[in-house]
Short mmCIF file of C-alpha atoms in Angstrom, two decimals:
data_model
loop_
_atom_site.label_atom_id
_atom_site.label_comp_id
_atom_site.label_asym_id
_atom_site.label_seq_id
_atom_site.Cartn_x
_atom_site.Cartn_y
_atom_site.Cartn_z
CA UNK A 158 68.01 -66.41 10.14
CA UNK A 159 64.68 -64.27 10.99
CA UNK A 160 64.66 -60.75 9.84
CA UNK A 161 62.37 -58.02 11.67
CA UNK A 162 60.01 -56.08 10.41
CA UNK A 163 61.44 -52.61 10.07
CA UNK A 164 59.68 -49.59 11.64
CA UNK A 165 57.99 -47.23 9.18
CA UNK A 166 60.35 -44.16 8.13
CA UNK A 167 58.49 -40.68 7.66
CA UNK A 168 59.58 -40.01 4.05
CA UNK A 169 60.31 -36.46 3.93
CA UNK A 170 58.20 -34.73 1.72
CA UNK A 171 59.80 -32.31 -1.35
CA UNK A 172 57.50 -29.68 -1.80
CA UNK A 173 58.04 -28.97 -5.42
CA UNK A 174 58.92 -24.99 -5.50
CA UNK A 175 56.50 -22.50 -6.24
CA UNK A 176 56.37 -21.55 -9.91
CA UNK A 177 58.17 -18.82 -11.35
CA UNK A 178 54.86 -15.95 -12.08
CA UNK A 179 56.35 -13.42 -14.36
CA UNK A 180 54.02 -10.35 -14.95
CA UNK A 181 54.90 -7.62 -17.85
CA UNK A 182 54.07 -3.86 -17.06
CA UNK A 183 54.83 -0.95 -19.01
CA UNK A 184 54.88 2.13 -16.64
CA UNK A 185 56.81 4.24 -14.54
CA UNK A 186 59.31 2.20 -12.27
CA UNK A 187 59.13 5.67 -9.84
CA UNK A 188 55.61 3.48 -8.55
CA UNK A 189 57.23 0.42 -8.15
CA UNK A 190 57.02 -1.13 -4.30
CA UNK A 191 59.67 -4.07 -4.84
CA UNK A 192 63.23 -4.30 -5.51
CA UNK A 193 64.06 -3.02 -8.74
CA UNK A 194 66.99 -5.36 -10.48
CA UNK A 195 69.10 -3.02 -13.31
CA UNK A 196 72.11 -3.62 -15.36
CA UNK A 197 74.79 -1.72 -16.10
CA UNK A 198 77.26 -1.42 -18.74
CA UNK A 199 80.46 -0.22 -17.64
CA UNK A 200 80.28 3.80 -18.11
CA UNK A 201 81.60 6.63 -15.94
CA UNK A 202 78.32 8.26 -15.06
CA UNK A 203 74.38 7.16 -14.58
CA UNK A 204 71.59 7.86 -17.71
CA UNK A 205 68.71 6.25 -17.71
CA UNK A 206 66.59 4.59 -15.24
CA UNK A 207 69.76 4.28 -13.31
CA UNK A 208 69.84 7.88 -13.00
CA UNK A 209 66.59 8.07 -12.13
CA UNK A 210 66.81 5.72 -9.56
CA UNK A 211 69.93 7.36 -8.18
CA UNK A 212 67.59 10.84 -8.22
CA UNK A 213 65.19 8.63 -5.91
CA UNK A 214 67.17 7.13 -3.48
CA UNK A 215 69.30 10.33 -2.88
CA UNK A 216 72.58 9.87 -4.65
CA UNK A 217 73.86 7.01 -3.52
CA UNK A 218 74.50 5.41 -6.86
CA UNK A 219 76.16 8.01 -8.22
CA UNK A 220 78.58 7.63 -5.14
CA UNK A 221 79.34 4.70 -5.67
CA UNK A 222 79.93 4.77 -8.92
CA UNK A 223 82.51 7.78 -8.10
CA UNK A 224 84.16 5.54 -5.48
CA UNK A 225 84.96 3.15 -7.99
CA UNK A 226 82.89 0.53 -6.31
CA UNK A 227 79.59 0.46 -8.42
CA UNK A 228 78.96 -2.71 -10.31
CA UNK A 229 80.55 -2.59 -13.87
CA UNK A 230 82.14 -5.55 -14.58
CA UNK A 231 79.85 -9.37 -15.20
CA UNK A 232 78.77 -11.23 -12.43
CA UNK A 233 79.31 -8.17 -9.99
CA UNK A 234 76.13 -6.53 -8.22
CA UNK A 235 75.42 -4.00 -5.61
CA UNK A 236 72.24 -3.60 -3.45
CA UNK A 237 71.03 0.08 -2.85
CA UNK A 238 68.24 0.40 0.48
CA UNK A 239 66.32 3.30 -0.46
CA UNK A 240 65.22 4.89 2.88
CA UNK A 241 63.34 7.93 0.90
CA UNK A 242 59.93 8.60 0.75
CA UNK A 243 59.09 10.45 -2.16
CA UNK A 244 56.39 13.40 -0.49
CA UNK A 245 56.00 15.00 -4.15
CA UNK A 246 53.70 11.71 -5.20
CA UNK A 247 52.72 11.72 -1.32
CA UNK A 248 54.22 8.07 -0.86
CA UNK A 249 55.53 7.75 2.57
CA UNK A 250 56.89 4.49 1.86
CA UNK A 251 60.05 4.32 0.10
CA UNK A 252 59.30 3.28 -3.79
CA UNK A 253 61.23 1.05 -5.19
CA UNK A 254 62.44 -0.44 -1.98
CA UNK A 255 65.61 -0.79 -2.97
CA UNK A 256 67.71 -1.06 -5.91
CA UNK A 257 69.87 -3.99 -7.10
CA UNK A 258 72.25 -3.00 -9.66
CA UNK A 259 74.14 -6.03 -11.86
CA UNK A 260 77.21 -5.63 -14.04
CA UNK A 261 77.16 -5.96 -17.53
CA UNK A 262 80.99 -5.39 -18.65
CA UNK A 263 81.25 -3.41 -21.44
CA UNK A 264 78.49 -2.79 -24.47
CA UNK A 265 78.26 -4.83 -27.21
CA UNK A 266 80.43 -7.41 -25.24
CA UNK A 267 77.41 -9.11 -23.03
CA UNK A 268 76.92 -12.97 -23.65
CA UNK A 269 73.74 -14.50 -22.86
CA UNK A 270 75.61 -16.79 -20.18
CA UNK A 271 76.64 -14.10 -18.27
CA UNK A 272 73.42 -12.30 -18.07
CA UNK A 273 71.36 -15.06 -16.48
CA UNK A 274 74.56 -16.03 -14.12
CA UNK A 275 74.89 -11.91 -12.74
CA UNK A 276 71.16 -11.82 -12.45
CA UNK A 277 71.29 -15.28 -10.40
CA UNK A 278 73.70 -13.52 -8.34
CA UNK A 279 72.37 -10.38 -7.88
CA UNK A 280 69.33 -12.30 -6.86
CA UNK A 281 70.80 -14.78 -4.30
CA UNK A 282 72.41 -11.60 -2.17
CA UNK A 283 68.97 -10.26 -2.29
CA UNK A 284 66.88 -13.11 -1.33
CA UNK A 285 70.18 -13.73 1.28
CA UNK A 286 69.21 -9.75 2.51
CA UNK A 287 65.74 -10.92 2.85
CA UNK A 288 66.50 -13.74 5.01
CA UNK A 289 68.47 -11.76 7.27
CA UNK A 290 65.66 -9.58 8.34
CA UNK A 291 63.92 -10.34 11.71
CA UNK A 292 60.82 -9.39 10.77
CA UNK A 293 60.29 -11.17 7.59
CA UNK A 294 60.54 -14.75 7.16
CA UNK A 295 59.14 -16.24 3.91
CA UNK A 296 60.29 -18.30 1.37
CA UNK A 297 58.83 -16.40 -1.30
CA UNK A 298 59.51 -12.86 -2.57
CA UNK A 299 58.51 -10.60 -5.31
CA UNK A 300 60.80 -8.52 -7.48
CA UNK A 301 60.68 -5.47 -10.39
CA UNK A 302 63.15 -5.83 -13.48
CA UNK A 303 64.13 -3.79 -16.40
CA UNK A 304 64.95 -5.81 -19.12
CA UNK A 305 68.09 -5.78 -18.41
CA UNK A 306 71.28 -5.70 -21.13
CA UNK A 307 68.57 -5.10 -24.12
CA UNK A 308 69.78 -1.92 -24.67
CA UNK A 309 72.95 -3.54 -25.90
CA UNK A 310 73.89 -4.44 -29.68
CA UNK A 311 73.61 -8.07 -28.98
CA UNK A 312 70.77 -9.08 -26.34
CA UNK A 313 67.10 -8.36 -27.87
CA UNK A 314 64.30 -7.48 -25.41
CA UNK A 315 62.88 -10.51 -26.10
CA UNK A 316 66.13 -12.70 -25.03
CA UNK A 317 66.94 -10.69 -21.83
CA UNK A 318 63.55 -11.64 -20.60
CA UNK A 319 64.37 -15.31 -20.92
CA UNK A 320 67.89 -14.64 -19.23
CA UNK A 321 66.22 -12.72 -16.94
CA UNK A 322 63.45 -15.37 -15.82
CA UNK A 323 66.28 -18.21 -16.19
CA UNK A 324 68.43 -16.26 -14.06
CA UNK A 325 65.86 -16.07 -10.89
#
């Protein structure tokens, strides 16, 4: 029996994926040009940054929190488009772009698991969002992030920026 030489298959090359860059910044999240990523423990009104937030993109938090639709419980998230520029600081662009809330359930109650799984969530319908747009097309994308859940009795600052990062 004679056996042929086989043709030469093109492997397909894996581009390993780019590295996660994490940058910390202390400031005023009003200035911030990305998506802003916030948690939320389950609470009938907004304090915060939330409120804040709400303040800058005209409401729309606050209404859906009053709908009953705003994201309380874990692995539940909600993306806010702000459309506002804010003429006081003379931005004409809308800052933060938009908002993504994630559920924390109630205080106290937040496991480390569930962080990094709502924040993987939250960040799949974003980069999903992303995708859909015409006029972008990129397989990277940058984002802002409180650190979320720390303000809790059981997640230090410290930890929520590992669940965080492991969560992206």
């Amino acid at each position: 029996s004679r056996t042929r030489p086989r043709a030469a298959v093109p492997r397909k090359e894996t581009l390993a994926p780019a590295p996660l860059r994490i940058t910390v910044t202390n400031g005023d999240l009003t200035f911030e040009r990305e998506v802003l990523l916030l948690g939320h423990y389950r609470s009938t009104r907004l304090t915060g940054t939330e409120a804040v937030m709400d303040r800058l993109i005209g409401g729309a938090m606050t209404h859906a929190l009053r709908s009953g639709v705003y994201p309380s419980s874990v692995g539940s998230h909600q993306v806010f488009i702000n459309n506002r520029p804010n003429l006081e600081r003379g931005t004409f662009m809308p800052r933060p772009k938009a908002v993504v809330v994630v559920g924390l359930g109630e205080e106290g109650d937040l496991q480390a698991l569930h962080l990094a799984s709502t924040v993987r969530q939250a960040v799949i319908a974003w980069s999903q969002r992303l995708a859909e747009e015409k006029t972008r097309r990129t397989e990277t994308f940058a984002l802002a992030t409180t650190l979320i859940g720390s303000g809790g009795a059981r997640v230090t600052a410290g930890e929520a920026a590992t669940l965080i990062a492991q969560g992206v």
